Coordinates of C-alpha atoms in Angstrom, one line a residue:
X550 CA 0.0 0.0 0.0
X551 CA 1.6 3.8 -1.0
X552 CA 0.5 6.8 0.3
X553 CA 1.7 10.0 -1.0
X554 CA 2.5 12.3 1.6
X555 CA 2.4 16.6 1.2
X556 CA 6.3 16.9 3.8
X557 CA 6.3 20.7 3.1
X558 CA 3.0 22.5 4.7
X559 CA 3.1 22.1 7.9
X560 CA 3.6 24.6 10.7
X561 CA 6.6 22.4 11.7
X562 CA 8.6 22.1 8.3
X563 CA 9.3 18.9 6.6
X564 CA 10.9 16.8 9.7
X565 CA 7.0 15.7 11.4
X566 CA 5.6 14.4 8.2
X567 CA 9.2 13.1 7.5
X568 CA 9.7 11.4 11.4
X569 CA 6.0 10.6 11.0
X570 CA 5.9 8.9 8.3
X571 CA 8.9 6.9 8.7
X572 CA 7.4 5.8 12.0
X573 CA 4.1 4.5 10.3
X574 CA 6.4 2.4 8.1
X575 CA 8.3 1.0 10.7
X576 CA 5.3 -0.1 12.4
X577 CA 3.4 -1.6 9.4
X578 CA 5.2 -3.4 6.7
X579 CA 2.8 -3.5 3.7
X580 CA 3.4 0.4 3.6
X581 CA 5.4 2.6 1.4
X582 CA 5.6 6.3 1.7
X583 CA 6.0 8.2 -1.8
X584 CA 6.8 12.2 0.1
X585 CA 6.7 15.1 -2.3
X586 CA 8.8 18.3 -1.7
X587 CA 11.7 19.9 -2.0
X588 CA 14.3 17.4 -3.0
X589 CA 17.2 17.9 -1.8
X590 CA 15.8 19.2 1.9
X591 CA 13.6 16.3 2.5
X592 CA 16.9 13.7 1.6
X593 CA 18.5 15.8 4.3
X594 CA 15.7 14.7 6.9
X595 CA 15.5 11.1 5.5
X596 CA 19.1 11.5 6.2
X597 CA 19.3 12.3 9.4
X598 CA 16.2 10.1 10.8
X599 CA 16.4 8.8 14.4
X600 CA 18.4 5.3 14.8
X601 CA 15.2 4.1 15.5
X602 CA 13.5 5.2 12.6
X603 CA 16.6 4.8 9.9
X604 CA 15.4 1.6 8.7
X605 CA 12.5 3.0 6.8
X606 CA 14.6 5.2 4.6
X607 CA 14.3 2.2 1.9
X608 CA 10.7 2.7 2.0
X609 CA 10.3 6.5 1.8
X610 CA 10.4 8.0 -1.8
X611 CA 11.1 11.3 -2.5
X612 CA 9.2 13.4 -5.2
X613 CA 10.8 16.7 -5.9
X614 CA 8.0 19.5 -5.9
X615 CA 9.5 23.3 -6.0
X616 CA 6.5 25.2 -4.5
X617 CA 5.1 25.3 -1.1
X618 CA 1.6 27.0 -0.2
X619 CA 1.6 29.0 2.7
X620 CA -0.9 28.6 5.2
X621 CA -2.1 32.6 4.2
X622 CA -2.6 31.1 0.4
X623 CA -6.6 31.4 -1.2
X624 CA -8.2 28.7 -2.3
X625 CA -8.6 30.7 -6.0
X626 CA -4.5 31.6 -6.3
X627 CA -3.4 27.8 -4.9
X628 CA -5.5 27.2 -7.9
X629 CA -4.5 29.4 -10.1
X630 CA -0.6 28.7 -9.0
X631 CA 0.1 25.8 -7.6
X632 CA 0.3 23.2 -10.2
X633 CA 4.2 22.6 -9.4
X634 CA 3.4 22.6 -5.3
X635 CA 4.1 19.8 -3.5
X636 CA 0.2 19.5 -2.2
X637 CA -1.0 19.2 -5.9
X638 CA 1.4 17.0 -7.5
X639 CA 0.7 14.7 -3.9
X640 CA -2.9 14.5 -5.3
X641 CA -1.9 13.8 -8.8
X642 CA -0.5 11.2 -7.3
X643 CA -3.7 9.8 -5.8
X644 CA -5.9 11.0 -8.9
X645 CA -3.7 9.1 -11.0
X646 CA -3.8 5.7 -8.7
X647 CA -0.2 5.9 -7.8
X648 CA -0.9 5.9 -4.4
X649 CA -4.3 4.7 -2.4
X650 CA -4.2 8.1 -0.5
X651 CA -3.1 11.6 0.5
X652 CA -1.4 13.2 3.5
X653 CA -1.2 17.1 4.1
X654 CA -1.0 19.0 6.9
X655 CA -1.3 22.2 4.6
X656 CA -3.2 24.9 4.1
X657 CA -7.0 23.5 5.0
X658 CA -8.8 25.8 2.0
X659 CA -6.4 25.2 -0.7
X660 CA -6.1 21.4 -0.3
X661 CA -9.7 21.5 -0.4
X662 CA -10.3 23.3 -3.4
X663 CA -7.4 21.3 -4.9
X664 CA -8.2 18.2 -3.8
X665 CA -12.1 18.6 -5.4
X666 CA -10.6 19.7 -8.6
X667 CA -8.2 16.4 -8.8
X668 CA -10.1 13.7 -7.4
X669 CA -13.8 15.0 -8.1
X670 CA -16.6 14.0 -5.7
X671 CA -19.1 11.0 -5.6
X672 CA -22.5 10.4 -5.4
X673 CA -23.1 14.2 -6.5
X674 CA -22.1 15.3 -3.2
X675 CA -21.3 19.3 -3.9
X676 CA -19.3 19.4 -1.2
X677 CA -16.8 17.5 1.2
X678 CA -17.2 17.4 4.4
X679 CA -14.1 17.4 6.9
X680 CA -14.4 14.9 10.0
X681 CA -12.6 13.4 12.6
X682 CA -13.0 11.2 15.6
X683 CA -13.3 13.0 19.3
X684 CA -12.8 11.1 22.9
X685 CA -15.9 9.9 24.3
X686 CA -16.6 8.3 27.9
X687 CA -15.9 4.6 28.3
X688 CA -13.1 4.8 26.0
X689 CA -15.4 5.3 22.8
X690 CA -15.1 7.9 19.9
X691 CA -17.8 9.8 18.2
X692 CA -17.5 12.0 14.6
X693 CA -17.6 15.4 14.1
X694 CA -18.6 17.1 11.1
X695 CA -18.2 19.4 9.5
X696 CA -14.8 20.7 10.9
X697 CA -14.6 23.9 8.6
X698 CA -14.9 23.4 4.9
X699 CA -18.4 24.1 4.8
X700 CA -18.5 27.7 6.9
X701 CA -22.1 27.5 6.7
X702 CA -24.4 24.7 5.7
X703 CA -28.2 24.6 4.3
X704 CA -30.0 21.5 5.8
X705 CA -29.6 19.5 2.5
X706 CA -26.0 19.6 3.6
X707 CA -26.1 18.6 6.6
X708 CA -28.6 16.2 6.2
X709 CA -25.4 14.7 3.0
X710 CA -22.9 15.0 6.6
X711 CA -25.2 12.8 8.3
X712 CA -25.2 10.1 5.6
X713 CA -21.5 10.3 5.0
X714 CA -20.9 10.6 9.2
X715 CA -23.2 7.3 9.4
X716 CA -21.5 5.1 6.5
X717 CA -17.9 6.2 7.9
X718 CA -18.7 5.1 11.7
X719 CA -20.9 1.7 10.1
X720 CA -17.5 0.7 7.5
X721 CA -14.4 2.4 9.8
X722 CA -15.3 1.2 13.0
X723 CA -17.8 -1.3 12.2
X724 CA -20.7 0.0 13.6
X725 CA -24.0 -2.2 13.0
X726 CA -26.6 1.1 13.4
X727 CA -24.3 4.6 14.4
X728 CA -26.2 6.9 16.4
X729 CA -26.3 10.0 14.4
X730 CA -27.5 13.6 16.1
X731 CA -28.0 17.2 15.1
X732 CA -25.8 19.9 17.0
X733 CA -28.1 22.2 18.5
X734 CA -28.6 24.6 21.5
X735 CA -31.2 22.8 23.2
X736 CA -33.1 19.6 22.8
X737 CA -36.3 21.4 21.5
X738 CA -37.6 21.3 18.2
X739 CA -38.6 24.8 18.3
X740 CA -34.7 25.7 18.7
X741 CA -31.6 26.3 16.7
X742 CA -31.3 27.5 13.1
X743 CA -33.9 27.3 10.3
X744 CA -31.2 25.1 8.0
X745 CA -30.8 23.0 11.7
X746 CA -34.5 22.5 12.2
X747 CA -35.0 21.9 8.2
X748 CA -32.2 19.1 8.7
X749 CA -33.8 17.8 11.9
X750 CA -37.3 17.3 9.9
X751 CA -35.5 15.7 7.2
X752 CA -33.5 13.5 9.1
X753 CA -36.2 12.0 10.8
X754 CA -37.9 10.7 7.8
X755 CA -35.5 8.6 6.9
X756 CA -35.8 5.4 8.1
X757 CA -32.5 3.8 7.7
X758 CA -30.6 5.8 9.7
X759 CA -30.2 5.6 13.3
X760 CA -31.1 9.9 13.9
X761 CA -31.5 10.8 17.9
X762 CA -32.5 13.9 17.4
X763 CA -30.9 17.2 19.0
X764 CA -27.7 16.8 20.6
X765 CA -25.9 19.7 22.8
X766 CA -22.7 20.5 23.3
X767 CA -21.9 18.1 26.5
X768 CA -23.6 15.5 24.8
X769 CA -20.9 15.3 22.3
X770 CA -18.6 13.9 25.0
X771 CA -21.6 11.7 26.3
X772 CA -20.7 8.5 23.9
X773 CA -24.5 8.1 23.7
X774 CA -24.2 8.9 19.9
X775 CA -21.6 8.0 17.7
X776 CA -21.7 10.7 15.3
X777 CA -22.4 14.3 15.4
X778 CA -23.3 16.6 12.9
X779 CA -22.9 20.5 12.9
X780 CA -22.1 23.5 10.0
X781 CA -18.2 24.0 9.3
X782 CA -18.3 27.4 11.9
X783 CA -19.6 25.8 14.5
X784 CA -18.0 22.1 14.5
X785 CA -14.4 23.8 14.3
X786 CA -14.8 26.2 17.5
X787 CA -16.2 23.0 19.0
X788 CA -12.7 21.0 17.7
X789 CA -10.8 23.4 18.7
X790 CA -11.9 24.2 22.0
X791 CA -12.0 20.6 22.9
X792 CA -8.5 20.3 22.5
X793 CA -7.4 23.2 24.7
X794 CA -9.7 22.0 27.4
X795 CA -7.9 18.6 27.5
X796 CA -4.5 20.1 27.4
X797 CA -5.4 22.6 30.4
X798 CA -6.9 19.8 32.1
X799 CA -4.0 17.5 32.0
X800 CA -1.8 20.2 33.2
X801 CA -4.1 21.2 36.1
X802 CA -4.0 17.4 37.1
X803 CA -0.2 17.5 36.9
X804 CA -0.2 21.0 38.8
X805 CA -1.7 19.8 41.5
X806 CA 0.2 16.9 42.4
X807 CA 2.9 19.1 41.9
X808 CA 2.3 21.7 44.2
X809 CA 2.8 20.3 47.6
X810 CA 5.0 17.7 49.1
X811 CA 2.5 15.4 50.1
X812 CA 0.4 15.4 47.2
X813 CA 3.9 15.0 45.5
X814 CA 3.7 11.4 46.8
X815 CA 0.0 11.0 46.1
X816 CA 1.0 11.5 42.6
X817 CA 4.1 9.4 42.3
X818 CA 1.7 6.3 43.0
X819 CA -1.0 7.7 40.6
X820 CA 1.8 8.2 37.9
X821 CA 0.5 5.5 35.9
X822 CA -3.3 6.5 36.0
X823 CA -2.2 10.0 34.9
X824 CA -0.3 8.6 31.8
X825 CA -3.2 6.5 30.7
X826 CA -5.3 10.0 31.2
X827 CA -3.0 12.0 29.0
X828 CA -3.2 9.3 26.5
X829 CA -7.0 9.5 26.3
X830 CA -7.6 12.8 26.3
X831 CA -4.1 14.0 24.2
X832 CA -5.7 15.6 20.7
X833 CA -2.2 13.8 19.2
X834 CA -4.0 10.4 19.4
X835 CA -7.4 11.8 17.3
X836 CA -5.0 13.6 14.3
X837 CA -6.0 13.3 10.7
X838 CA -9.3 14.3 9.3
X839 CA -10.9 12.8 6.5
X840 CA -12.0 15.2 3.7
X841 CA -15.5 12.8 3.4
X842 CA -17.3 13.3 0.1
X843 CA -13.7 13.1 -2.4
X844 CA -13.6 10.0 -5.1
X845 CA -10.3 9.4 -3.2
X846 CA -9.0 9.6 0.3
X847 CA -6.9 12.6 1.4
X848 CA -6.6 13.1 5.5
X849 CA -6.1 16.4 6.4
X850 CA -3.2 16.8 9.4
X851 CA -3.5 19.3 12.0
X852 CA -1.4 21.9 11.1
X853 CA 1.0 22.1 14.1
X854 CA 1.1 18.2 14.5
X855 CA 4.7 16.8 15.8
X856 CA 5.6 13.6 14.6
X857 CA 3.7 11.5 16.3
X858 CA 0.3 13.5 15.3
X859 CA 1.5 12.8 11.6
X860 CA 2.1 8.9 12.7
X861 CA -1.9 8.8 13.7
X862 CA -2.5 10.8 10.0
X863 CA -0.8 8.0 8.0
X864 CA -2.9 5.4 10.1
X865 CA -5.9 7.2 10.0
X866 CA -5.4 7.2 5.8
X867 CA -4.2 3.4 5.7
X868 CA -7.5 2.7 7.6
X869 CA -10.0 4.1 5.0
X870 CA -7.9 2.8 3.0
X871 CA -8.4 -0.5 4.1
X872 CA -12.2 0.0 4.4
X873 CA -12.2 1.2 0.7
X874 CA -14.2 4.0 2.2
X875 CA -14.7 5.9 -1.2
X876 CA -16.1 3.2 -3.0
X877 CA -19.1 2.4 0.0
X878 CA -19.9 6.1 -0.2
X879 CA -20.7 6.5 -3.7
X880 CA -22.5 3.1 -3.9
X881 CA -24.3 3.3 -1.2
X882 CA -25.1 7.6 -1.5
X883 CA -26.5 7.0 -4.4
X884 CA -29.8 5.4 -3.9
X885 CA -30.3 7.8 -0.6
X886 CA -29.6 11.3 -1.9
X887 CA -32.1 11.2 -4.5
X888 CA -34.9 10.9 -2.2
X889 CA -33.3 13.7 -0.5
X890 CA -33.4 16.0 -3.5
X891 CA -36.9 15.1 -4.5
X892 CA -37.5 16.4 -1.1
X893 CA -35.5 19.6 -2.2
X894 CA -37.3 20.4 -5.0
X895 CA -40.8 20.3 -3.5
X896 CA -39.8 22.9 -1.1
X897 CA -37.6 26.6 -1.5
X898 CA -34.4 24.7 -2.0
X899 CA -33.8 22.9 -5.8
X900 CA -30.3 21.7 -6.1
X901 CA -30.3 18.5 -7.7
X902 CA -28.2 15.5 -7.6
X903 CA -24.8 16.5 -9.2
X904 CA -21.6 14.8 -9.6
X905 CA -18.5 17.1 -9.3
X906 CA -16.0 15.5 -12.0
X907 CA -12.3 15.6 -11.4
X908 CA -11.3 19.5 -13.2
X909 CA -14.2 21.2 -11.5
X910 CA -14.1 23.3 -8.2
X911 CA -17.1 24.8 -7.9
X912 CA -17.1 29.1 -6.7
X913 CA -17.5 28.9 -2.8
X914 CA -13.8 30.1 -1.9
X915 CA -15.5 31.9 0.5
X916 CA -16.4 28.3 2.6
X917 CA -12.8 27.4 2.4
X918 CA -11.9 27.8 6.4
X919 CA -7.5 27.9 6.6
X920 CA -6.9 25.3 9.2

């Protein structure tokens, strides 16, 4: 299995996706690692990998690719300018089935816009979605999306996150029936936006999918649904937030123990509890969102990921991978979003079932959220 890997966008330069996806190779040995960027910089890191890690240099491929987007790069002028980049010719790489999947931790907008205009969409979806798995209680997870490519969402789109949240949970983590739930601000039906409540209507008449309704914000945490479905705006801050709460409450933990002799002791026994909690709750762990909706899999890396967040990236691709996640999304979309546009066109919205071919981009630059 080859993934192509985007080593130059990161906050952190080449050396995480380098480190990181050496690591994922050492640990699984049906994977190679094709890494596109500046030649002669990312031969340096390959060079000068940890002894631990040196042993997957045979494995890692280098792709020379001039350009680099910056994080502060538009959608329109990555695609206007970025043909020789190493985040483009990474999803040639994929469009051209060179490699099973993609790998950037760049610039959120332009890898979406790019990525749309390689790989196309499926199932007529208009847009991709961005999701990724959160901690739950009882050691569980639960999806998130949107995450920020959709800024704002009508109810037909968020009623498309839904399906795509359902079938990832159902063929990733082999759900039988996911729990799927509507963000809101309350539990009432009378409550939240008019595209929320127009979703919530919809989502309840279809009968194949496991909908609970409303969820609020501490019930995303809850584990009693498995995904979680929000506009782009809203399901970032809610990302984002989640992982500063866990860092600050990790530290507070170790703080404490810290701050006095005796509960210095007190500590030193609960050393290994405290390592298990850092574990859970560490945002590293949950790294690599999947741009759901592409006719291809590209995972999207936090920006300021170390290593070992890139690592979880490269498994979180090689996972969808091995689910052949595209594939159950456009055969299984297809028979449900029709319904769902009939639905459309009786009422104020008419957008019709559309399939986005690999060349198109569409003209929402304005969605495109810079991660």
């Amino acid at each position: 299995m080859r993934i192509a890997i985007d080593a130059m966008g990161g906050d952190l330069g080449p050396r995480a996706p380098v480190q990181g996806a050496a690591s994922a190779v050492i640990q699984d040995s049906r994977l190679e690692i094709r890494l596109f960027g500046v030649r002669r910089t990312l031969e340096d890191e390959i060079s000068c990998l940890p002894r631990r890690l040196a042993a997957a240099g045979s494995r890692l491929e280098v792709v020379d690719a001039p350009r680099v987007i910056d994080q502060g790069v538009r959608p329109s002028d990555a695609l206007r300018h970025g043909q020789d980049s190493s985040m483009a010719r990474m999803l040639a790489c994929v469009a051209a089935g060179e490699a099973a999947a993609g790998v950037s931790a760049g610039n959120t907008g332009a890898l979406m816009a790019l990525a749309r205009r390689a790989l196309g969409t499926v199932a007529g979806i208009p847009r991709p979605a961005i999701s990724t798995a959160i901690p739950t209680r009882q050691q569980g997870r639960c999806y998130l999306l949107d995450l920020g490519a959709n800024v704002e969402a009508s109810a037909e789109r968020l009623v498309d996150f839904a399906l795509m949240g359902e079938l990832m949970a159902r063929h990733v983590d082999g759900l039988a029936a996911p729990r799927v739930a509507l963000l809101n601000v309350g539990l009432e039906g009378t409550k939240g936006t008019v595209s929320v409540r127009e979703a919530d209507a919809r989502l309840r008449g279809l009968p194949h999918l496991a909908y609970q309704g409303f969820v609020e914000g501490d019930g995303v945490f809850s584990g009693r649904v498995d995904v979680v479905v929000c506009d782009g705006f809203v399901g970032n801050a809610v990302l984002k937030a989640s992982e500063g709460l866990a860092r600050m409450l990790v530290e507070r933990v170790q703080a404490t123990f810290e701050a006095h002799w005796s509960s210095r002791l007190v500590g030193a026994l609960a050393r290994p509890a405290l390592r298990r909690l850092r574990s859970e709750l560490d945002p590293v762990r949950y790294n690599g969102a999947s741009l759901l909706g592409l006719a291809g899999i590209v995972v999207k890396s936090h920006g300021s990921a170390d290593a070992t967040g890139f690592h979880y990236a490269v498994q979180r691709a090689v996972q969808e991978v091995s689910r052949d996640l595209p594939r159950h999304l456009a055969a299984e979309l297809v028979p449900r979003r029709p319904a769902i546009d009939s639905a459309d066109r009786g009422g104020r919205i008419d957008s019709g079932p559309r399939v986005l071919a690999p060349g198109s981009t569409g003209d929402d630059e304005s969605q495109q959220e810079h991660r």
